[in-house]
Short mmCIF file of C-alpha atoms and ligand atoms in Angstrom, two decimals:
data_model
loop_
_atom_site.label_atom_id
_atom_site.label_comp_id
_atom_site.label_asym_id
_atom_site.label_seq_id
_atom_site.Cartn_x
_atom_site.Cartn_y
_atom_site.Cartn_z
CA UNK A 1 0.00 0.00 0.00
CA UNK A 2 1.26 3.44 -0.89
CA UNK A 3 -0.20 6.61 0.52
CA UNK A 4 -1.85 9.05 -1.87
CA UNK A 5 -1.66 12.67 -0.65
CA UNK A 6 -4.92 13.66 -2.43
CA UNK A 7 -6.66 10.73 -0.74
CA UNK A 8 -5.32 11.69 2.66
CA UNK A 9 -6.44 15.28 2.10
CA UNK A 10 -9.90 14.18 0.97
CA UNK A 11 -10.24 11.68 3.80
CA UNK A 12 -9.67 14.33 6.47
CA UNK A 13 -13.40 14.30 7.13
CA UNK A 14 -13.08 10.88 8.71
CA UNK A 15 -9.34 10.51 9.33
CA UNK A 16 -8.77 13.77 11.27
CA UNK A 17 -12.24 14.58 12.52
CA UNK A 18 -15.53 12.81 12.87
CA UNK A 19 -17.85 14.51 10.40
CA UNK A 20 -21.23 12.83 10.27
CA UNK A 21 -24.64 13.55 8.82
CA UNK A 22 -27.87 13.64 10.78
CA UNK A 23 -31.08 12.93 8.92
CA UNK A 24 -33.77 15.52 9.62
CA UNK A 25 -36.45 13.11 8.42
CA UNK A 26 -35.73 9.95 10.44
CA UNK A 27 -33.02 11.02 12.90
CA UNK A 28 -30.45 8.50 11.70
CA UNK A 29 -26.82 9.54 12.17
CA UNK A 30 -24.46 8.46 9.43
CA UNK A 31 -20.71 8.27 9.87
CA UNK A 32 -18.80 9.10 7.71
CA UNK A 33 -20.88 11.99 6.36
CA UNK A 34 -23.21 11.19 3.52
CA UNK A 35 -25.40 13.56 1.48
CA UNK A 36 -28.23 11.05 1.52
CA UNK A 37 -29.51 9.19 4.57
CA UNK A 38 -28.33 5.56 4.51
CA UNK A 39 -31.46 4.52 6.41
CA UNK A 40 -34.38 6.27 4.67
CA UNK A 41 -32.81 7.77 1.56
CA UNK A 42 -33.74 11.36 2.40
CA UNK A 43 -31.42 14.16 1.29
CA UNK A 44 -32.68 16.29 4.12
CA UNK A 45 -29.49 15.81 6.15
CA UNK A 46 -27.31 18.23 8.05
CA UNK A 47 -23.61 18.06 8.71
CA UNK A 48 -22.62 17.49 12.33
CA UNK A 49 -19.26 17.17 14.07
CA UNK A 50 -19.22 14.25 16.47
CA UNK A 51 -17.80 14.81 19.95
CA UNK A 52 -15.80 11.59 19.90
CA UNK A 53 -17.12 10.48 23.27
CA UNK A 54 -18.94 7.22 23.71
CA UNK A 55 -19.27 3.80 25.31
CA UNK A 56 -17.39 0.61 24.38
CA UNK A 57 -20.23 -1.81 23.66
CA UNK A 58 -18.05 -4.74 22.67
CA UNK A 59 -14.57 -5.47 21.38
CA UNK A 60 -12.39 -8.06 19.74
CA UNK A 61 -8.65 -8.63 20.00
CA UNK A 62 -7.27 -9.26 16.53
CA UNK A 63 -4.10 -11.30 15.94
CA UNK A 64 -4.05 -11.29 12.18
CA UNK A 65 -2.82 -8.21 10.37
CA UNK A 66 -3.40 -6.52 7.10
CA UNK A 67 -0.52 -5.49 4.90
CA UNK A 68 1.11 -2.39 6.37
CA UNK A 69 -0.60 -2.70 9.75
CA UNK A 70 1.63 -5.40 11.27
CA UNK A 71 3.04 -3.19 14.00
CA UNK A 72 -0.13 -2.77 16.00
CA UNK A 73 -0.61 -6.50 16.72
CA UNK A 74 -2.49 -7.66 18.65
CA UNK A 75 -4.97 -4.90 17.95
CA UNK A 76 -8.16 -4.14 19.83
CA UNK A 77 -11.12 -3.33 17.61
CA UNK A 78 -14.10 -1.89 19.42
CA UNK A 79 -17.79 -1.49 18.77
CA UNK A 80 -18.30 2.04 20.03
CA UNK A 81 -21.65 3.73 20.66
CA UNK A 82 -21.01 7.44 20.36
CA UNK A 83 -22.98 9.94 22.45
CA UNK A 84 -24.71 11.15 19.28
CA UNK A 85 -26.27 7.70 18.93
CA UNK A 86 -24.15 6.34 16.10
CA UNK A 87 -22.41 2.96 16.36
CA UNK A 88 -18.93 2.71 14.83
CA UNK A 89 -16.26 0.05 14.62
CA UNK A 90 -12.89 1.60 15.50
CA UNK A 91 -9.42 0.72 16.79
CA UNK A 92 -8.95 1.03 20.57
CA UNK A 93 -5.44 2.07 21.65
CA UNK A 94 -3.46 2.07 24.91
CA UNK A 95 -5.76 -0.62 26.30
CA UNK A 96 -4.61 -2.85 29.11
CA UNK A 97 -6.05 -6.12 27.81
CA UNK A 98 -6.46 -7.59 31.29
CA UNK A 99 -8.52 -4.66 32.46
CA UNK A 100 -10.48 -3.74 29.35
CA UNK A 101 -14.21 -4.08 29.96
CA UNK A 102 -17.37 -3.63 27.99
CA UNK A 103 -19.32 -0.56 29.03
CA UNK A 104 -16.33 1.69 29.74
CA UNK A 105 -16.31 5.26 28.48
CA UNK A 106 -14.08 5.90 25.47
CA UNK A 107 -12.91 9.01 23.64
CA UNK A 108 -11.39 9.80 20.26
CA UNK A 109 -7.66 10.37 19.90
CA UNK A 110 -5.50 11.15 16.85
CA UNK A 111 -2.85 8.48 16.18
CA UNK A 112 -0.49 7.26 13.54
CA UNK A 113 -2.13 4.57 11.42
CA UNK A 114 0.31 3.73 8.66
CA UNK A 115 3.78 4.72 7.51
CA UNK A 116 4.57 4.62 3.83
CA UNK A 117 8.18 3.51 3.67
CA UNK A 118 8.20 4.05 -0.09
CA UNK A 119 7.87 7.84 -0.02
CA UNK A 120 8.08 8.64 3.68
CA UNK A 121 4.52 9.78 4.23
CA UNK A 122 2.66 9.11 7.45
CA UNK A 123 -1.08 8.63 7.66
CA UNK A 124 -2.90 9.57 10.83
CA UNK A 125 -6.38 8.63 11.90
CA UNK A 126 -8.88 8.84 14.69
CA UNK A 127 -8.75 5.91 17.07
CA UNK A 128 -10.28 5.57 20.53
CA UNK A 129 -8.94 5.13 24.06
CA UNK A 130 -10.49 4.50 27.45
CA UNK A 131 -11.55 7.89 28.85
CA UNK A 132 -9.93 9.21 32.02
CA UNK A 133 -12.00 9.14 35.20
CA UNK B 1 -42.99 -17.35 -20.88
CA UNK B 2 -39.28 -18.08 -21.28
CA UNK B 3 -37.90 -20.37 -18.59
CA UNK B 4 -34.26 -20.46 -17.56
CA UNK B 5 -32.39 -23.71 -16.95
CA UNK B 6 -28.99 -24.72 -15.71
CA UNK B 7 -27.95 -27.38 -18.20
CA UNK B 8 -24.44 -28.27 -17.23
CA UNK B 9 -21.76 -27.51 -14.66
CA UNK B 10 -18.06 -27.98 -14.16
CA UNK B 11 -15.48 -27.16 -11.52
CA UNK B 12 -11.99 -27.84 -10.30
CA UNK B 13 -11.27 -28.72 -6.68
CA UNK B 14 -10.63 -25.62 -4.57
CA UNK B 15 -6.95 -25.62 -3.69
CA UNK B 16 -3.72 -23.62 -3.79
CA UNK B 17 -2.66 -23.85 -7.41
CA UNK B 18 0.84 -22.44 -7.46
CA UNK B 19 1.42 -23.66 -11.00
CA UNK B 20 -1.69 -21.98 -12.47
CA UNK B 21 -2.60 -18.36 -13.09
CA UNK B 22 -6.16 -17.04 -13.02
CA UNK B 23 -6.74 -18.05 -16.67
CA UNK B 24 -5.31 -21.55 -16.25
CA UNK B 25 -7.87 -22.16 -13.50
CA UNK B 26 -10.69 -21.39 -15.93
CA UNK B 27 -9.16 -23.50 -18.68
CA UNK B 28 -8.88 -26.48 -16.33
CA UNK B 29 -12.54 -26.14 -15.34
CA UNK B 30 -13.56 -25.69 -18.97
CA UNK B 31 -11.75 -28.82 -20.16
CA UNK B 32 -14.07 -31.00 -18.08
CA UNK B 33 -16.98 -29.16 -19.56
CA UNK B 34 -16.38 -29.78 -23.25
CA UNK B 35 -18.24 -32.71 -24.68
CA UNK B 36 -20.87 -32.49 -21.96
CA UNK B 37 -23.03 -30.13 -23.90
CA UNK B 38 -23.15 -28.21 -27.14
CA UNK B 39 -21.09 -25.09 -26.49
CA UNK B 40 -21.17 -23.75 -30.05
CA UNK B 41 -24.22 -21.63 -29.44
CA UNK B 42 -23.07 -19.69 -26.41
CA UNK B 43 -24.26 -16.09 -26.88
CA UNK B 44 -22.52 -14.48 -23.95
CA UNK B 45 -19.93 -15.17 -21.25
CA UNK B 46 -20.42 -13.63 -17.81
CA UNK B 47 -17.44 -13.79 -15.44
CA UNK B 48 -17.92 -13.59 -11.66
CA UNK B 49 -14.75 -12.39 -9.96
CA UNK B 50 -14.00 -9.97 -7.14
CA UNK B 51 -10.29 -9.37 -6.65
CA UNK B 52 -8.44 -9.80 -9.96
CA UNK B 53 -7.25 -6.21 -10.10
CA UNK B 54 -5.78 -6.28 -6.63
CA UNK B 55 -4.56 -9.88 -6.39
CA UNK B 56 -3.72 -10.75 -9.99
CA UNK B 57 -2.93 -7.34 -11.52
CA UNK B 58 -5.38 -8.18 -14.23
CA UNK B 59 -8.28 -6.21 -15.65
CA UNK B 60 -10.53 -6.88 -18.62
CA UNK B 61 -10.47 -10.52 -17.59
CA UNK B 62 -13.78 -11.51 -19.19
CA UNK B 63 -12.69 -11.05 -22.84
CA UNK B 64 -9.32 -12.55 -21.99
CA UNK B 65 -11.07 -15.62 -20.59
CA UNK B 66 -13.21 -15.84 -23.75
CA UNK B 67 -10.00 -15.97 -25.76
CA UNK B 68 -8.35 -18.54 -23.53
CA UNK B 69 -11.26 -20.97 -23.84
CA UNK B 70 -11.39 -20.64 -27.61
CA UNK B 71 -14.34 -18.27 -27.85
CA UNK B 72 -12.58 -15.02 -28.78
CA UNK B 73 -15.60 -13.52 -30.48
CA UNK B 74 -18.23 -14.32 -27.89
CA UNK B 75 -19.05 -11.12 -25.97
CA UNK B 76 -17.85 -11.35 -22.38
CA UNK B 77 -18.46 -9.16 -19.33
CA UNK B 78 -17.37 -9.29 -15.72
CA UNK B 79 -19.76 -8.91 -12.80
CA UNK B 80 -18.38 -7.91 -9.41
CA UNK B 81 -20.20 -7.69 -6.12
CA UNK B 82 -17.29 -8.94 -4.02
CA UNK B 83 -17.86 -12.45 -2.67
CA UNK B 84 -21.46 -12.26 -3.88
CA UNK B 85 -20.29 -11.85 -7.48
CA UNK B 86 -21.58 -15.30 -8.41
CA UNK B 87 -25.10 -14.46 -7.27
CA UNK B 88 -24.94 -11.17 -9.14
CA UNK B 89 -23.70 -12.93 -12.29
CA UNK B 90 -26.56 -15.42 -12.08
CA UNK B 91 -29.08 -12.60 -11.67
CA UNK B 92 -27.66 -10.87 -14.77
CA UNK B 93 -27.65 -14.06 -16.84
CA UNK B 94 -31.12 -15.11 -15.71
CA UNK B 95 -32.57 -11.69 -16.56
CA UNK B 96 -31.00 -11.60 -20.01
CA UNK B 97 -32.29 -15.04 -20.95
CA UNK B 98 -35.69 -14.36 -19.44
CA UNK B 99 -36.01 -11.17 -21.47
CA UNK B 100 -35.28 -13.02 -24.68
CA UNK B 101 -32.19 -10.95 -25.36
CA UNK B 102 -29.98 -14.05 -25.54
CA UNK B 103 -30.58 -17.78 -25.34
CA UNK B 104 -27.45 -19.32 -23.89
CA UNK B 105 -24.92 -17.97 -21.39
CA UNK B 106 -21.77 -19.40 -19.89
CA UNK B 107 -21.18 -18.15 -16.35
CA UNK B 108 -17.58 -18.49 -15.26
CA UNK B 109 -16.66 -17.96 -11.62
CA UNK B 110 -12.96 -17.61 -10.89
CA UNK B 111 -10.77 -16.35 -8.06
CA UNK B 112 -7.00 -16.69 -7.58
CA UNK B 113 -6.33 -15.94 -3.90
CA UNK B 114 -3.28 -17.93 -2.90
CA UNK B 115 -0.45 -16.05 -4.60
CA UNK B 116 0.34 -13.82 -1.61
CA UNK B 117 0.59 -14.23 2.18
CA UNK B 118 -2.68 -13.83 4.06
CA UNK B 119 -1.99 -10.24 5.09
CA UNK B 120 -2.28 -9.15 1.45
CA UNK B 121 -5.41 -11.19 0.98
CA UNK B 122 -6.86 -9.67 4.18
CA UNK B 123 -6.13 -6.25 2.75
CA UNK B 124 -7.96 -7.05 -0.49
CA UNK B 125 -10.97 -8.36 1.41
CA UNK B 126 -10.97 -5.32 3.72
CA UNK B 127 -11.66 -3.11 0.68
CA UNK B 128 -15.23 -4.30 1.18
CA UNK B 129 -15.43 -2.22 4.35
CA UNK B 130 -16.27 1.46 4.71
CA UNK B 131 -13.48 3.94 4.08
CA UNK B 132 -13.09 4.77 7.78
CA UNK B 133 -12.58 1.12 8.64
CA UNK B 134 -10.40 0.38 5.63
CA UNK B 135 -7.97 3.24 6.24
CA UNK B 136 -7.76 2.45 9.96
CA UNK B 137 -6.52 -1.08 9.34
CA UNK B 138 -9.63 -2.96 10.41
CA UNK B 139 -10.31 -6.37 8.86
CA UNK B 140 -13.52 -8.17 7.97
CA UNK B 141 -12.57 -10.86 10.51
CA UNK B 142 -12.96 -8.31 13.29
CA UNK B 143 -16.44 -7.27 12.18
CA UNK B 144 -17.47 -10.94 12.12
CA UNK B 145 -15.89 -11.36 15.59
CA UNK B 146 -17.98 -8.48 16.95
CA UNK B 147 -21.13 -10.01 15.47
CA UNK B 148 -20.21 -13.35 17.02
CA UNK B 149 -19.66 -11.79 20.42
CA UNK B 150 -22.99 -10.01 20.28
CA UNK B 151 -24.68 -13.30 19.36
CA UNK B 152 -23.00 -15.15 22.26
CA UNK B 153 -24.25 -12.52 24.71
CA UNK B 154 -27.76 -12.31 23.30
CA UNK B 155 -28.45 -16.05 23.13
CA UNK B 156 -26.20 -17.10 25.97
CA UNK B 157 -24.15 -19.59 23.96
CA UNK B 158 -20.44 -20.32 24.27
CA UNK B 159 -17.70 -21.08 21.75
CA UNK B 160 -18.58 -24.76 21.58
CA UNK B 161 -21.89 -23.84 20.00
CA UNK B 162 -20.08 -22.45 16.93
CA UNK B 163 -17.78 -25.47 16.71
CA UNK B 164 -20.83 -27.48 15.63
CA UNK B 165 -20.64 -25.77 12.27
CA UNK B 166 -17.00 -26.59 11.54
CA UNK B 167 -17.41 -30.19 12.69
CA UNK B 168 -20.43 -30.68 10.44
CA UNK B 169 -18.85 -29.02 7.40
CA UNK B 170 -15.64 -31.02 7.64
CA UNK B 171 -17.68 -34.18 7.97
CA UNK B 172 -19.55 -33.30 4.77
CA UNK B 173 -16.35 -32.37 2.93
CA UNK B 174 -14.71 -35.74 3.50
CA UNK B 175 -17.08 -37.24 0.96
CA UNK B 176 -16.62 -34.45 -1.59
CA UNK B 177 -13.69 -35.13 -3.96
CA UNK B 178 -13.69 -31.44 -4.95
CA UNK B 179 -13.33 -30.12 -1.40
CA UNK B 180 -10.27 -28.22 -0.22
CA UNK B 181 -10.08 -29.41 3.41
CA UNK B 182 -11.05 -33.07 3.38
CA UNK B 183 -10.42 -34.07 6.96
CA UNK B 184 -12.48 -34.57 10.06
CA UNK B 185 -12.19 -32.24 13.04
CA UNK B 186 -13.37 -32.63 16.62
CA UNK B 187 -14.39 -30.12 19.25
CA UNK B 188 -10.89 -29.88 20.68
CA UNK B 189 -9.28 -29.10 17.34
CA UNK B 190 -11.80 -26.37 16.64
CA UNK B 191 -11.80 -24.60 20.00
CA UNK B 192 -8.03 -24.78 20.36
CA UNK B 193 -7.23 -23.55 16.88
CA UNK B 194 -5.37 -20.30 16.26
CA UNK B 195 -7.19 -17.13 17.35
CA UNK B 196 -7.77 -14.83 14.39
CA UNK B 197 -9.87 -12.11 16.03
CA UNK B 198 -11.24 -13.24 19.37
CA UNK B 199 -13.66 -15.11 19.61
CA UNK B 200 -13.11 -16.05 15.95
CA UNK B 201 -10.63 -18.86 15.51
CA UNK B 202 -9.17 -20.42 12.39
CA UNK B 203 -11.96 -23.00 12.18
CA UNK B 204 -14.63 -20.31 12.26
CA UNK B 205 -13.44 -18.86 8.96
CA UNK B 206 -14.25 -19.97 5.42
CA UNK B 207 -11.13 -21.45 3.82
CA UNK B 208 -10.08 -19.16 0.99
CA UNK B 209 -8.13 -20.62 -1.90
CA UNK B 210 -8.15 -20.74 -5.70
CA UNK B 211 -11.05 -22.00 -7.73
CA UNK B 212 -12.99 -21.90 -10.96
CA UNK B 213 -16.47 -23.22 -11.63
CA UNK B 214 -18.70 -22.91 -14.68
CA UNK B 215 -22.42 -23.15 -15.39
CA UNK B 216 -24.23 -23.22 -18.70
CA UNK B 217 -27.60 -21.47 -18.65
CA UNK B 218 -30.12 -21.62 -21.43
CA UNK B 219 -33.80 -21.44 -22.20
CA UNK B 220 -33.63 -24.93 -23.74
CA UNK B 221 -34.77 -27.76 -21.54
CA UNK B 222 -32.75 -30.97 -21.74
CA UNK B 223 -32.70 -34.27 -19.87
CA UNK B 224 -30.26 -32.87 -17.35
CA UNK B 225 -31.90 -29.47 -16.84
CA UNK B 226 -32.52 -27.87 -13.50
CA UNK B 227 -34.97 -25.00 -13.51
CA UNK B 228 -34.22 -21.66 -11.90
CA UNK B 229 -37.59 -20.88 -10.36
CA UNK B 230 -36.67 -17.49 -9.05
CA UNK B 231 -33.78 -15.30 -8.02
CA UNK B 232 -34.20 -12.33 -5.74
CA UNK B 233 -31.67 -9.85 -4.42
CA UNK B 234 -31.59 -7.80 -1.26
CA UNK B 235 -29.19 -5.37 0.28
CA UNK B 236 -28.92 -3.99 3.80
CA UNK B 237 -26.11 -3.50 6.27
CA UNK B 238 -25.53 -6.08 9.04
CA UNK B 239 -26.63 -4.91 12.47
CA UNK B 240 -24.85 -5.62 15.72
CA UNK B 241 -28.12 -6.61 17.38
CA UNK B 242 -26.97 -9.01 15.69
CA UNK B 243 -28.91 -9.50 12.49
CA UNK B 244 -28.62 -9.76 8.73
CA UNK B 245 -31.57 -7.81 7.34
CA UNK B 246 -30.58 -8.66 3.74
CA UNK B 247 -31.21 -12.37 4.38
CA UNK B 248 -34.48 -11.62 6.16
CA UNK B 249 -35.57 -9.68 3.08
CA UNK B 250 -34.75 -12.67 0.85
CA UNK B 251 -37.06 -14.84 2.88
CA UNK B 252 -39.96 -12.45 2.34
CA UNK B 253 -39.25 -11.85 -1.33
CA UNK B 254 -38.72 -15.52 -2.17
CA UNK B 255 -41.61 -16.86 -0.11
CA UNK B 256 -40.08 -20.33 -0.25
CA UNK B 257 -41.42 -23.26 1.72
CA UNK B 258 -38.87 -25.60 3.28
CA UNK B 259 -39.62 -29.30 3.34
CA UNK B 260 -37.40 -32.30 4.07
CA UNK B 261 -36.81 -32.44 0.31
CA UNK B 262 -35.24 -28.98 0.31
CA UNK B 263 -31.48 -28.68 -0.02
CA UNK B 264 -29.83 -25.55 1.35
CA UNK B 265 -26.60 -23.81 0.40
CA UNK B 266 -25.51 -20.84 2.50
CA UNK B 267 -22.51 -18.49 2.41
CA UNK B 268 -20.73 -19.59 5.61
CA UNK B 269 -17.84 -17.15 5.37
CA UNK B 270 -17.75 -17.35 9.18
CA UNK B 271 -19.55 -19.74 11.53
CA UNK B 272 -21.48 -16.75 12.89
CA UNK B 273 -22.68 -16.02 9.34
CA UNK B 274 -23.92 -19.61 9.03
CA UNK B 275 -25.93 -19.23 12.24
CA UNK B 276 -27.37 -15.86 11.25
CA UNK B 277 -28.28 -17.03 7.74
CA UNK B 278 -30.03 -20.17 8.96
CA UNK B 279 -32.03 -18.08 11.41
CA UNK B 280 -32.79 -15.00 9.33
CA UNK B 281 -33.95 -17.13 6.41
CA UNK B 282 -36.56 -18.66 8.70
CA UNK B 283 -35.16 -22.18 8.75
CA UNK B 284 -34.48 -22.15 12.51
CA UNK B 285 -35.40 -20.19 15.59
CA UNK B 286 -32.94 -17.49 16.68
CA UNK B 287 -30.05 -18.67 18.82
CA UNK B 288 -30.58 -22.38 18.11
CA UNK B 289 -29.64 -23.16 14.51
CA UNK B 290 -26.27 -24.75 15.13
CA UNK B 291 -27.75 -27.28 17.56
CA UNK B 292 -29.97 -28.63 14.78
CA UNK B 293 -27.67 -29.22 11.85
CA UNK B 294 -28.42 -32.91 11.53
CA UNK B 295 -32.06 -32.17 10.74
CA UNK B 296 -31.41 -30.36 7.44
CA UNK B 297 -29.53 -30.86 4.17
CA UNK B 298 -27.20 -27.89 4.42
CA UNK B 299 -23.91 -27.32 2.56
CA UNK B 300 -23.51 -30.99 1.69
CA UNK B 301 -20.23 -30.37 -0.13
CA UNK B 302 -18.63 -28.93 2.99
CA UNK B 303 -19.49 -25.25 2.63
CA UNK B 304 -17.03 -22.39 2.47
CA UNK B 305 -15.59 -23.78 5.68
CA UNK B 306 -14.33 -27.05 4.21
CA UNK B 307 -15.21 -27.33 0.51
CA UNK B 308 -13.41 -24.01 0.38
CA UNK B 309 -14.15 -20.37 -0.39
CA UNK B 310 -13.29 -19.23 -3.90
CA UNK B 311 -14.20 -15.56 -3.33
CA UNK B 312 -16.30 -14.18 -6.18
CA UNK B 313 -16.54 -17.68 -7.67
CA UNK B 314 -18.01 -19.25 -4.54
CA UNK B 315 -21.64 -19.00 -5.63
CA UNK B 316 -20.78 -20.93 -8.79
CA UNK B 317 -19.60 -23.80 -6.57
CA UNK B 318 -22.76 -23.54 -4.49
CA UNK B 319 -24.95 -23.55 -7.59
CA UNK B 320 -23.01 -26.33 -9.31
CA UNK B 321 -23.33 -28.52 -6.21
CA UNK B 322 -27.06 -27.79 -5.94
CA UNK B 323 -27.44 -28.56 -9.65
CA UNK B 324 -25.62 -31.88 -9.31
CA UNK B 325 -27.63 -32.83 -6.21
CA UNK B 326 -30.84 -32.23 -8.14
CA UNK B 327 -29.83 -34.29 -11.16
CA UNK B 328 -28.24 -36.94 -8.94
CA UNK B 329 -24.67 -36.61 -10.18
CA UNK B 330 -23.01 -35.07 -7.13
CA UNK B 331 -19.99 -37.14 -6.17
CA UNK B 332 -20.04 -36.23 -2.48
CA UNK B 333 -22.66 -36.71 0.19
CA UNK B 334 -26.01 -37.16 -1.54
CA UNK B 335 -29.41 -36.11 -0.33
CA UNK B 336 -32.90 -36.95 -1.47
CA UNK B 337 -33.95 -33.44 -2.48
CA UNK B 338 -36.14 -32.04 -5.24
CA UNK B 339 -35.70 -28.33 -4.65
CA UNK B 340 -32.92 -26.07 -3.47
CA UNK B 341 -32.34 -22.73 -1.84
CA UNK B 342 -28.95 -21.18 -2.58
CA UNK B 343 -27.91 -18.02 -0.76
CA UNK B 344 -25.02 -16.12 -2.32
CA UNK B 345 -23.67 -13.28 -0.25
CA UNK B 346 -20.67 -11.12 0.45
CA UNK B 347 -18.75 -12.10 3.56
CA UNK B 348 -20.65 -9.81 5.92
CA UNK B 349 -24.08 -10.35 4.40
CA UNK B 350 -24.65 -6.87 3.01
CA UNK B 351 -25.76 -8.04 -0.44
CA UNK B 352 -27.55 -11.34 -0.72
CA UNK B 353 -29.08 -13.30 -3.56
CA UNK B 354 -31.64 -16.01 -2.91
CA UNK B 355 -31.96 -18.57 -5.67
CA UNK B 356 -34.67 -21.19 -5.85
CA UNK B 357 -33.99 -24.24 -7.99
CA UNK B 358 -35.97 -27.37 -8.75
CA UNK B 359 -35.72 -30.45 -10.93
ZN1 ZN C 1 -33.26 9.18 7.27
#
């Protein structure tokens, strides 16, 4: 995998912040942002920025990597319910595996995702960690 | 009204073919096919394949395949809906014959997945996920693991429950000469196998390898015809409740009745997918399907788990096995069935095709 600067720039809406859409017709929150509601098809949606705070509903510890993501193994992948009501699947970082529990509060944090050794670019992304306190 | 029949089928065993490229796989499957049926009147070739650009650096594979099998002038197109490509190809072929546009179509399913280590393959499969998940390094295995965990909590079942699927599929595969993993497994082997993404272990995952399978569809009825009664498609995202709304929609659209003479083929990309499909399609009550596997004729060739998972070609294997069961020529475990339900899906059940066949 090689990083494409235009892609990184374009993907900032979900790599560097959590831009979502909220449907004014049915209330469904879509992440990443979409001009049409993925639930009811309405285009009556408004752009919202998600706070990045939520609850860890469930998680899995993954031992098999994808090309370019070997370093993070084993990786924790969480099912996170954000305060805005949207459920997302996201990497959980800094977790003490022995203490990680379902139901804990989590928050978004910007981390390195992938380093392109071919042209020296680094790709960052929003992951989640257990919230303090 | 034009009817659509499957008139012949061919396949190669699913395996790691280091000596063959993607085209050689098709040629090998096609060789068994010649002589079986008149192939001079094929109007169109439809190729079902998902990952050739990423895994084989090859595009425009449909016309290339036409050339390789000696039909350079027969129009050829590729259909791609990831691991549901075979179902999508069948829908396209069925519709075109039904409309009267063409009379005879060769559907070729092919996938070459064993050329690289699994981390590359995982990356190709992860392109099925949303951009956020793809760019953050998440794999499809982890989504399936989350669905499995939600299921375990909701129905209060443990890991052993899911082992029932692998044990059954390996048992079926032993009798199938075209299966990839022809060996028996017991509970210990399954629950102590390598953890992929907890609670998913190696034996919970469909065994991906190389494969090619071919069907000939036509409006002409012959002595070895199987009729396609109906094919419906549905699309909806999996839910972590957990559920697969796309499969539930198939059940309503197809309105099929299950009897003891019904054979069933499902896309068991993961053991959790097998459970969800058997329940959402209405065959079993929620949370109980994998306790009841001996009461139905399901995935008699061993399923994706043990017959093997040929990616976008997998539905062609499912359909070919159902076809052979119905005409009585299947070389593996036989069942006394006169109708079949085949479910072709992508690995997380977002797009699903329900196909009803009968003799
Ligand atoms: Zn809506």
